[in-house]
Amino acid sequence: MGHLSRRTFSAVAAGALSGALLAGSGAGSAAAWGGRGRRGRRGRHGQRPELRGMWVATVSNIDWPARAGLSAAEQQAQLRAHLDTAVERRLNTVILQVRPTADALWPSPHEPWSQYLTGTQGRDPGWDPLGFAVREAHDRGLELHAWFNPYRVANHAAPERLAPDHPARRNPDWVVPYGGKLYYNPGLPEVRRFVQDAMFDAVERYDIDAMHWDDYFYPYPVAGEDFDDDEAYERYGGDFEDRADWRRHNIDLLVRETAERLRRTRPQARLGVSPFAVWRNKGTDPEGSDTRAGVETYDDLYADTRKWVRERWIDHIVPQVYWNIGFTAADYAELVPWWADVVRGTGVELYIGEALYKVADPAQGPAWHDPAELSRHVALCRSHPEVRGNVYFSAKHVAADPIGAMTRVVEDHYQDRVRPPR
């Protein structure tokens, strides 16, 4: 089975959001939370806090801005519309991608402005998108999680297309071309320090509620290609029996060091990761999930996601369980309880990533053409007390509401707004 991640979906046109069903859900933070401040523990009627989130992807202008080169006013209006949609759908968290390809959606001293704003990497858009997003989200009673991609440099393999002062051009020995793309080499200590500094500039400047990473660590395998880190392995891998253990150690260091630095820098903020949902298949490891996925994060991405939970390096985990209930190779109903068992007793919060983008996609099977499929996902999650919420990919699909699937979730499960867990 080929892996299915947020990089492999086909875009659909966003439809108009019907607000009639959701009218009166409240937009101001005090009103939305029953008159209490944003950081309190309970919503109206004392419901148990749960995270209800959506991802806003900026890479390739997936969600926002709708296209590069729009005016600042147009970009701001579009972002406000996404935040208003979150409120109308009674969500409470927006995960905004602010460092999509070793660039920035804020005035970073480390990396160039993102090309997805103006169409030209390094060109100043004339405003501060991340600062604007934090203020607008908090004004609506929403949490704003800043989503960073640590090692992805470009979705092409041409360094000359990067901004002239891009760190990857100034330090070509940091970069590995692979699968037609460019990546920073996770095996270099100077790279690890740099990507942390680049991300923490945003953490130190803005009142973000969490740092967020998705499923990109070492890149997904490409048939017939090797990730060329021979020189780094020769220099730094002497204490490891094989390269795979060394690569996992490199990613472990990034996670652990980031967690420690975040707790020093902004202790009220949390660290979350949304990995590909299969740590290992049971056929590979008896402790793995009863799945037959074509990708395993431990072996293929060198991301020991279960270890990060057990070591409590992260505050929450959002596995991308992007399959339907009953899917043979990776059953949603198998993976949710497996992850519930992983987090039990650790204090790490578990939220489940939902493939809203698959709903009504002609390439998907019958389950994704049933408007009740996602509602059943939420019901199953709520039968496991360790699951504390759901996150939907992505924002334009939350607004478009294909075949009414998001409306069904709201009607069945989100009658009132509630606070995210803290």
Short mmCIF file of C-alpha atoms in Angstrom, two decimals:
data_model
loop_
_atom_site.label_atom_id
_atom_site.label_comp_id
_atom_site.label_asym_id
_atom_site.label_seq_id
_atom_site.Cartn_x
_atom_site.Cartn_y
_atom_site.Cartn_z
CA MET A 1 0.00 0.00 0.00
CA GLY A 2 1.37 3.42 -0.88
CA HIS A 3 1.48 5.86 2.03
CA LEU A 4 -1.19 8.51 2.15
CA SER A 5 -0.13 11.75 3.75
CA ARG A 6 -1.06 15.38 3.46
CA ARG A 7 1.30 15.73 0.52
CA THR A 8 -0.60 13.24 -1.66
CA PHE A 9 -4.10 14.61 -1.89
CA SER A 10 -5.68 16.27 -4.90
CA ALA A 11 -7.01 19.75 -4.33
CA VAL A 12 -10.73 20.43 -4.56
CA ALA A 13 -12.37 23.76 -5.11
CA ALA A 14 -13.69 25.34 -1.94
CA GLY A 15 -17.44 25.84 -1.94
CA ALA A 16 -19.46 28.48 -0.17
CA LEU A 17 -19.92 27.88 3.53
CA SER A 18 -23.50 27.81 4.62
CA GLY A 19 -23.68 29.54 7.97
CA ALA A 20 -27.38 29.03 8.61
CA LEU A 21 -26.96 25.85 10.62
CA LEU A 22 -24.19 27.34 12.71
CA ALA A 23 -25.49 30.86 13.23
CA GLY A 24 -25.05 32.21 16.71
CA SER A 25 -22.04 30.07 17.58
CA GLY A 26 -20.19 33.16 18.82
CA ALA A 27 -17.13 34.92 17.45
CA GLY A 28 -15.74 36.95 20.34
CA SER A 29 -13.56 35.10 22.84
CA ALA A 30 -15.54 35.99 25.96
CA ALA A 31 -18.93 35.26 24.42
CA ALA A 32 -17.71 32.07 22.79
CA TRP A 33 -16.44 30.66 26.05
CA GLY A 34 -19.42 31.57 28.17
CA GLY A 35 -17.86 34.78 29.47
CA ARG A 36 -14.56 33.31 30.63
CA GLY A 37 -11.07 34.13 29.39
CA ARG A 38 -9.28 32.22 26.64
CA ARG A 39 -7.08 30.16 28.91
CA GLY A 40 -9.72 28.79 31.27
CA ARG A 41 -10.48 25.08 31.46
CA ARG A 42 -14.18 24.73 30.71
CA GLY A 43 -16.63 25.90 28.08
CA ARG A 44 -20.34 26.37 28.44
CA HIS A 45 -22.27 23.81 30.50
CA GLY A 46 -18.96 22.46 31.86
CA GLN A 47 -18.18 20.17 28.91
CA ARG A 48 -14.94 18.25 28.99
CA PRO A 49 -12.30 20.19 27.05
CA GLU A 50 -11.35 18.71 23.70
CA LEU A 51 -9.28 19.94 20.82
CA ARG A 52 -11.22 20.60 17.63
CA GLY A 53 -8.77 21.81 15.05
CA MET A 54 -8.03 22.38 11.41
CA TRP A 55 -4.79 22.69 9.49
CA VAL A 56 -4.23 25.76 7.32
CA ALA A 57 -1.58 24.76 4.77
CA THR A 58 0.43 27.44 2.99
CA VAL A 59 2.84 25.25 1.00
CA SER A 60 1.92 25.46 -2.70
CA ASN A 61 -0.96 27.77 -1.62
CA ILE A 62 -3.02 24.72 -0.66
CA ASP A 63 -5.32 26.61 1.73
CA TRP A 64 -3.98 30.12 2.13
CA PRO A 65 -3.29 32.48 0.47
CA ALA A 66 -5.48 31.22 -2.36
CA ARG A 67 -2.66 32.18 -4.70
CA ALA A 68 0.62 34.02 -4.43
CA GLY A 69 0.79 37.71 -5.24
CA LEU A 70 -2.50 38.88 -3.74
CA SER A 71 -2.52 42.22 -1.94
CA ALA A 72 -2.06 42.34 1.82
CA ALA A 73 -5.72 43.29 2.23
CA GLU A 74 -6.85 40.30 0.15
CA GLN A 75 -4.62 37.91 2.06
CA GLN A 76 -5.85 39.26 5.38
CA ALA A 77 -9.48 38.94 4.32
CA GLN A 78 -8.93 35.32 3.28
CA LEU A 79 -7.22 34.47 6.56
CA ARG A 80 -10.01 36.11 8.55
CA ALA A 81 -12.51 34.01 6.57
CA HIS A 82 -10.69 30.80 7.54
CA LEU A 83 -10.72 31.84 11.20
CA ASP A 84 -14.41 32.73 11.01
CA THR A 85 -15.11 29.32 9.47
CA ALA A 86 -13.38 27.67 12.43
CA VAL A 87 -15.64 29.59 14.82
CA GLU A 88 -18.77 28.79 12.81
CA ARG A 89 -17.87 25.10 12.81
CA ARG A 90 -17.35 25.31 16.58
CA LEU A 91 -13.68 24.45 16.33
CA ASN A 92 -11.21 25.92 18.80
CA THR A 93 -7.75 25.52 17.25
CA VAL A 94 -6.09 26.59 14.01
CA ILE A 95 -2.75 25.05 13.00
CA LEU A 96 -1.16 27.52 10.57
CA GLN A 97 1.83 26.52 8.47
CA VAL A 98 4.37 29.32 8.95
CA ARG A 99 7.63 27.70 7.77
CA PRO A 100 6.64 25.55 4.79
CA THR A 101 9.94 25.27 2.87
CA ALA A 102 12.81 26.69 4.93
CA ASP A 103 11.23 30.13 4.60
CA ALA A 104 9.03 32.28 6.81
CA LEU A 105 5.62 33.89 7.13
CA TRP A 106 7.02 36.44 9.54
CA PRO A 107 10.00 38.84 9.30
CA SER A 108 12.66 36.28 10.17
CA PRO A 109 16.34 37.25 10.49
CA HIS A 110 17.28 33.67 9.60
CA GLU A 111 15.31 32.81 6.47
CA PRO A 112 13.67 34.56 3.52
CA TRP A 113 10.03 35.52 3.20
CA SER A 114 7.96 32.67 1.81
CA GLN A 115 7.32 32.62 -1.93
CA TYR A 116 3.73 31.58 -1.24
CA LEU A 117 2.95 35.14 -0.17
CA THR A 118 4.27 37.24 -3.06
CA GLY A 119 5.31 34.67 -5.65
CA THR A 120 9.00 35.50 -5.12
CA GLN A 121 10.95 34.01 -2.25
CA GLY A 122 12.51 36.76 -0.17
CA ARG A 123 10.16 39.54 -1.24
CA ASP A 124 8.66 41.43 1.71
CA PRO A 125 4.84 41.21 1.57
CA GLY A 126 4.49 44.46 3.50
CA TRP A 127 2.83 42.96 6.56
CA ASP A 128 3.39 40.32 9.26
CA PRO A 129 1.13 37.31 8.58
CA LEU A 130 2.01 35.36 11.73
CA GLY A 131 1.55 38.33 14.05
CA PHE A 132 -1.76 39.10 12.36
CA ALA A 133 -2.90 35.47 12.62
CA VAL A 134 -2.12 35.24 16.34
CA ARG A 135 -4.07 38.41 17.13
CA GLU A 136 -7.05 37.54 14.96
CA ALA A 137 -7.24 33.97 16.26
CA HIS A 138 -7.08 35.00 19.90
CA ASP A 139 -9.68 37.71 19.32
CA ARG A 140 -12.02 34.90 18.23
CA GLY A 141 -11.21 32.63 21.16
CA LEU A 142 -9.15 30.30 18.98
CA GLU A 143 -5.76 28.83 19.77
CA LEU A 144 -3.08 29.42 17.15
CA HIS A 145 -0.53 26.63 16.71
CA ALA A 146 2.46 27.56 14.54
CA TRP A 147 3.28 24.74 12.13
CA PHE A 148 6.93 24.37 11.10
CA ASN A 149 8.63 21.93 8.73
CA PRO A 150 12.16 21.43 10.10
CA TYR A 151 14.12 19.92 7.19
CA ARG A 152 12.27 20.54 3.92
CA VAL A 153 14.08 23.16 1.82
CA ALA A 154 12.26 23.11 -1.52
CA ASN A 155 9.79 21.08 -3.54
CA HIS A 156 12.23 21.20 -6.43
CA ALA A 157 15.90 20.24 -6.84
CA ALA A 158 17.33 23.52 -8.16
CA PRO A 159 19.28 25.51 -5.54
CA GLU A 160 19.59 28.42 -7.97
CA ARG A 161 15.82 28.93 -7.70
CA LEU A 162 16.14 29.75 -4.00
CA ALA A 163 16.49 33.35 -2.85
CA PRO A 164 20.09 34.54 -3.35
CA ASP A 165 20.72 34.86 0.39
CA HIS A 166 18.96 31.62 1.31
CA PRO A 167 20.89 29.68 3.99
CA ALA A 168 20.78 26.58 1.76
CA ARG A 169 22.69 28.51 -0.93
CA ARG A 170 25.17 29.93 1.55
CA ASN A 171 25.72 26.44 3.02
CA PRO A 172 25.40 23.96 0.15
CA ASP A 173 27.00 21.21 2.22
CA TRP A 174 23.90 21.26 4.44
CA VAL A 175 21.63 20.21 1.58
CA VAL A 176 20.76 16.77 0.17
CA PRO A 177 18.84 16.51 -3.13
CA TYR A 178 16.47 13.57 -3.04
CA GLY A 179 13.43 12.57 -5.05
CA GLY A 180 13.45 15.79 -7.03
CA LYS A 181 13.43 17.93 -3.88
CA LEU A 182 15.92 19.56 -1.51
CA TYR A 183 16.30 18.73 2.18
CA TYR A 184 18.53 19.84 5.00
CA ASN A 185 20.64 16.95 6.29
CA PRO A 186 19.36 15.96 9.77
CA GLY A 187 22.72 14.29 10.52
CA LEU A 188 24.61 17.59 10.77
CA PRO A 189 24.66 19.21 14.23
CA GLU A 190 24.96 22.67 12.65
CA VAL A 191 21.75 22.03 10.69
CA ARG A 192 19.93 20.96 13.82
CA ARG A 193 21.03 24.12 15.61
CA PHE A 194 20.05 26.31 12.69
CA VAL A 195 16.54 24.93 12.18
CA GLN A 196 15.88 25.28 15.90
CA ASP A 197 17.06 28.90 15.86
CA ALA A 198 14.89 29.60 12.81
CA MET A 199 11.78 28.17 14.47
CA PHE A 200 12.41 29.69 17.88
CA ASP A 201 12.59 33.18 16.44
CA ALA A 202 8.82 32.89 15.95
CA VAL A 203 8.30 31.29 19.36
CA GLU A 204 10.11 34.15 21.07
CA ARG A 205 8.30 36.90 19.15
CA TYR A 206 4.69 35.74 19.21
CA ASP A 207 2.13 34.49 21.71
CA ILE A 208 1.64 31.17 19.93
CA ASP A 209 -0.13 28.43 21.84
CA ALA A 210 1.94 25.56 20.43
CA MET A 211 4.74 24.56 18.10
CA HIS A 212 3.61 21.99 15.58
CA TRP A 213 5.43 19.61 13.23
CA ASP A 214 3.88 17.26 10.73
CA ASP A 215 5.15 13.98 9.24
CA TYR A 216 8.33 15.15 7.46
CA PHE A 217 11.57 14.15 9.17
CA TYR A 218 13.81 12.12 6.91
CA PRO A 219 11.95 12.14 3.58
CA TYR A 220 9.50 9.49 2.48
CA PRO A 221 11.32 6.72 0.56
CA VAL A 222 11.69 7.12 -3.19
CA ALA A 223 12.21 3.88 -5.10
CA GLY A 224 15.68 3.51 -6.55
CA GLU A 225 17.20 6.46 -4.66
CA ASP A 226 19.39 6.74 -1.58
CA PHE A 227 19.47 9.73 0.76
CA ASP A 228 23.13 10.67 0.49
CA ASP A 229 24.34 11.28 4.03
CA ASP A 230 27.47 9.14 3.75
CA GLU A 231 29.87 11.88 4.78
CA ALA A 232 27.80 12.88 7.82
CA TYR A 233 27.42 9.26 8.88
CA GLU A 234 31.17 8.69 8.60
CA ARG A 235 31.82 11.79 10.69
CA TYR A 236 29.13 11.42 13.36
CA GLY A 237 27.80 7.88 13.27
CA GLY A 238 30.66 5.92 14.79
CA ASP A 239 28.81 5.04 17.99
CA PHE A 240 25.91 3.38 16.18
CA GLU A 241 25.61 -0.16 14.89
CA ASP A 242 23.83 0.91 11.73
CA ARG A 243 22.75 3.99 9.86
CA ALA A 244 19.07 3.60 10.76
CA ASP A 245 19.82 3.84 14.49
CA TRP A 246 21.96 6.92 13.88
CA ARG A 247 19.24 8.58 11.83
CA ARG A 248 16.64 7.92 14.54
CA HIS A 249 19.06 9.37 17.08
CA ASN A 250 19.36 12.54 14.99
CA ILE A 251 15.60 13.03 14.98
CA ASP A 252 15.35 12.15 18.67
CA LEU A 253 17.87 14.91 19.39
CA LEU A 254 15.82 17.44 17.46
CA VAL A 255 12.66 16.52 19.37
CA ARG A 256 14.26 16.38 22.82
CA GLU A 257 16.29 19.56 22.43
CA THR A 258 13.31 21.46 21.04
CA ALA A 259 11.14 20.31 23.93
CA GLU A 260 13.73 21.43 26.48
CA ARG A 261 14.23 24.78 24.77
CA LEU A 262 10.49 25.41 24.46
CA ARG A 263 9.99 24.83 28.18
CA ARG A 264 12.73 27.37 28.90
CA THR A 265 11.62 29.89 26.29
CA ARG A 266 7.82 29.78 26.43
CA PRO A 267 6.71 27.29 29.08
CA GLN A 268 3.02 27.98 28.48
CA ALA A 269 3.31 26.80 24.87
CA ARG A 270 3.15 23.13 23.91
CA LEU A 271 5.00 20.94 21.44
CA GLY A 272 2.90 18.76 19.14
CA VAL A 273 3.63 16.42 16.25
CA SER A 274 1.26 14.96 13.65
CA PRO A 275 3.07 11.91 12.26
CA PHE A 276 2.06 9.35 9.69
CA ALA A 277 -0.18 7.12 11.79
CA VAL A 278 1.69 3.80 11.56
CA TRP A 279 4.66 3.57 13.90
CA ARG A 280 5.37 -0.04 12.87
CA ASN A 281 3.22 -2.85 11.51
CA LYS A 282 2.69 -5.85 13.74
CA GLY A 283 4.32 -7.97 11.05
CA THR A 284 7.52 -5.99 11.62
CA ASP A 285 7.26 -5.63 15.40
CA PRO A 286 4.85 -7.48 17.73
CA GLU A 287 4.22 -4.18 19.53
CA GLY A 288 3.15 -2.45 16.34
CA SER A 289 -0.38 -1.91 15.09
CA ASP A 290 -2.33 -4.61 13.28
CA THR A 291 -1.79 -2.89 9.94
CA ARG A 292 -0.04 -3.58 6.67
CA ALA A 293 0.96 -0.05 5.74
CA GLY A 294 3.56 0.57 3.05
CA VAL A 295 5.36 3.11 5.26
CA GLU A 296 6.37 2.78 8.91
CA THR A 297 7.62 5.92 10.61
CA TYR A 298 10.22 4.06 12.69
CA ASP A 299 11.84 2.33 9.73
CA ASP A 300 11.22 4.67 6.80
CA LEU A 301 11.17 8.21 8.24
CA TYR A 302 13.47 7.37 11.18
CA ALA A 303 10.93 8.92 13.52
CA ASP A 304 10.38 6.87 16.69
CA THR A 305 7.07 8.54 17.43
CA ARG A 306 6.12 6.08 20.17
CA LYS A 307 9.36 6.83 22.02
CA TRP A 308 8.63 10.57 21.98
CA VAL A 309 5.36 9.88 23.78
CA ARG A 310 6.88 7.47 26.29
CA GLU A 311 9.70 9.89 27.06
CA ARG A 312 7.17 12.75 27.34
CA TRP A 313 9.26 14.93 25.09
CA ILE A 314 6.11 16.14 23.36
CA ASP A 315 2.91 17.50 24.86
CA HIS A 316 0.50 16.12 22.31
CA ILE A 317 0.49 13.85 19.30
CA VAL A 318 -1.88 13.98 16.32
CA PRO A 319 -1.41 10.81 14.25
CA GLN A 320 -2.73 11.23 10.73
CA VAL A 321 -5.24 8.38 10.74
CA TYR A 322 -6.24 9.11 7.17
CA TRP A 323 -8.16 5.92 6.48
CA ASN A 324 -11.75 4.83 6.90
CA ILE A 325 -13.21 2.44 9.42
CA GLY A 326 -12.71 -1.05 8.01
CA PHE A 327 -9.90 -0.18 5.59
CA THR A 328 -8.03 -3.46 5.26
CA ALA A 329 -4.41 -2.28 5.25
CA ALA A 330 -4.80 0.38 7.96
CA ASP A 331 -8.14 0.30 9.75
CA TYR A 332 -9.12 3.51 11.55
CA ALA A 333 -10.79 1.35 14.21
CA GLU A 334 -7.48 -0.45 14.81
CA LEU A 335 -5.19 2.56 14.91
CA VAL A 336 -7.20 4.73 17.30
CA PRO A 337 -7.13 2.20 20.17
CA TRP A 338 -3.48 1.41 19.42
CA TRP A 339 -2.56 5.06 19.90
CA ALA A 340 -4.82 5.31 22.95
CA ASP A 341 -2.78 2.52 24.51
CA VAL A 342 0.48 4.30 23.63
CA VAL A 343 -0.45 7.54 25.41
CA ARG A 344 -2.19 5.95 28.40
CA GLY A 345 -0.54 7.07 31.64
CA THR A 346 2.02 9.34 29.95
CA GLY A 347 0.25 12.67 30.30
CA VAL A 348 0.69 13.24 26.54
CA GLU A 349 -2.56 14.34 24.91
CA LEU A 350 -3.85 12.35 21.92
CA TYR A 351 -5.77 14.02 19.09
CA ILE A 352 -6.61 12.21 15.85
CA GLY A 353 -5.93 13.67 12.42
CA GLU A 354 -8.89 13.34 10.03
CA ALA A 355 -8.81 13.07 6.23
CA LEU A 356 -11.63 15.46 5.43
CA TYR A 357 -9.93 16.04 2.07
CA LYS A 358 -10.83 12.48 1.01
CA VAL A 359 -14.57 12.99 1.40
CA ALA A 360 -16.34 12.80 -1.98
CA ASP A 361 -13.04 12.33 -3.81
CA PRO A 362 -13.78 10.15 -6.86
CA ALA A 363 -10.48 8.32 -6.33
CA GLN A 364 -11.59 7.07 -2.89
CA GLY A 365 -13.69 4.05 -1.94
CA PRO A 366 -17.36 3.99 -0.90
CA ALA A 367 -16.74 4.92 2.76
CA TRP A 368 -15.55 8.37 1.73
CA HIS A 369 -18.79 9.01 -0.13
CA ASP A 370 -20.87 8.48 3.01
CA PRO A 371 -21.47 11.82 4.80
CA ALA A 372 -21.58 9.99 8.14
CA GLU A 373 -18.09 8.43 7.95
CA LEU A 374 -16.30 11.26 9.76
CA SER A 375 -19.05 11.52 12.36
CA ARG A 376 -18.50 7.83 13.11
CA HIS A 377 -14.80 8.59 13.55
CA VAL A 378 -15.53 11.17 16.23
CA ALA A 379 -17.94 8.81 17.97
CA LEU A 380 -15.31 6.06 18.00
CA CYS A 381 -12.71 8.47 19.36
CA ARG A 382 -15.02 9.53 22.17
CA SER A 383 -15.34 5.89 23.23
CA HIS A 384 -11.63 6.03 24.15
CA PRO A 385 -11.04 8.50 27.01
CA GLU A 386 -7.40 8.95 25.99
CA VAL A 387 -8.49 10.64 22.75
CA ARG A 388 -8.98 14.33 23.50
CA GLY A 389 -10.01 15.66 20.11
CA ASN A 390 -9.78 15.64 16.32
CA VAL A 391 -8.03 17.80 13.71
CA TYR A 392 -9.26 18.14 10.12
CA PHE A 393 -7.19 18.46 6.96
CA SER A 394 -7.65 20.99 5.67
CA ALA A 395 -9.15 24.47 6.08
CA LYS A 396 -10.61 24.81 2.59
CA HIS A 397 -12.39 21.48 3.02
CA VAL A 398 -13.77 22.56 6.39
CA ALA A 399 -15.31 25.49 4.54
CA ALA A 400 -16.38 23.55 1.43
CA ASP A 401 -18.10 20.86 3.53
CA PRO A 402 -18.11 18.13 0.85
CA ILE A 403 -21.41 16.18 0.83
CA GLY A 404 -22.23 17.78 4.18
CA ALA A 405 -19.70 15.65 6.09
CA MET A 406 -18.41 18.51 8.25
CA THR A 407 -21.94 19.73 8.93
CA ARG A 408 -22.77 16.20 10.07
CA VAL A 409 -19.84 16.21 12.51
CA VAL A 410 -20.97 19.55 13.93
CA GLU A 411 -24.61 18.48 14.24
CA ASP A 412 -23.74 15.18 15.91
CA HIS A 413 -20.85 16.21 18.15
CA TYR A 414 -20.16 19.95 18.32
CA GLN A 415 -23.39 21.41 19.65
CA ASP A 416 -21.46 23.99 21.69
CA ARG A 417 -17.99 25.42 21.61
CA VAL A 418 -15.57 24.04 24.18
CA ARG A 419 -12.04 24.85 25.17
CA PRO A 420 -9.05 22.83 24.06
CA PRO A 421 -7.26 20.85 26.77
CA ARG A 422 -4.52 22.77 28.56
#
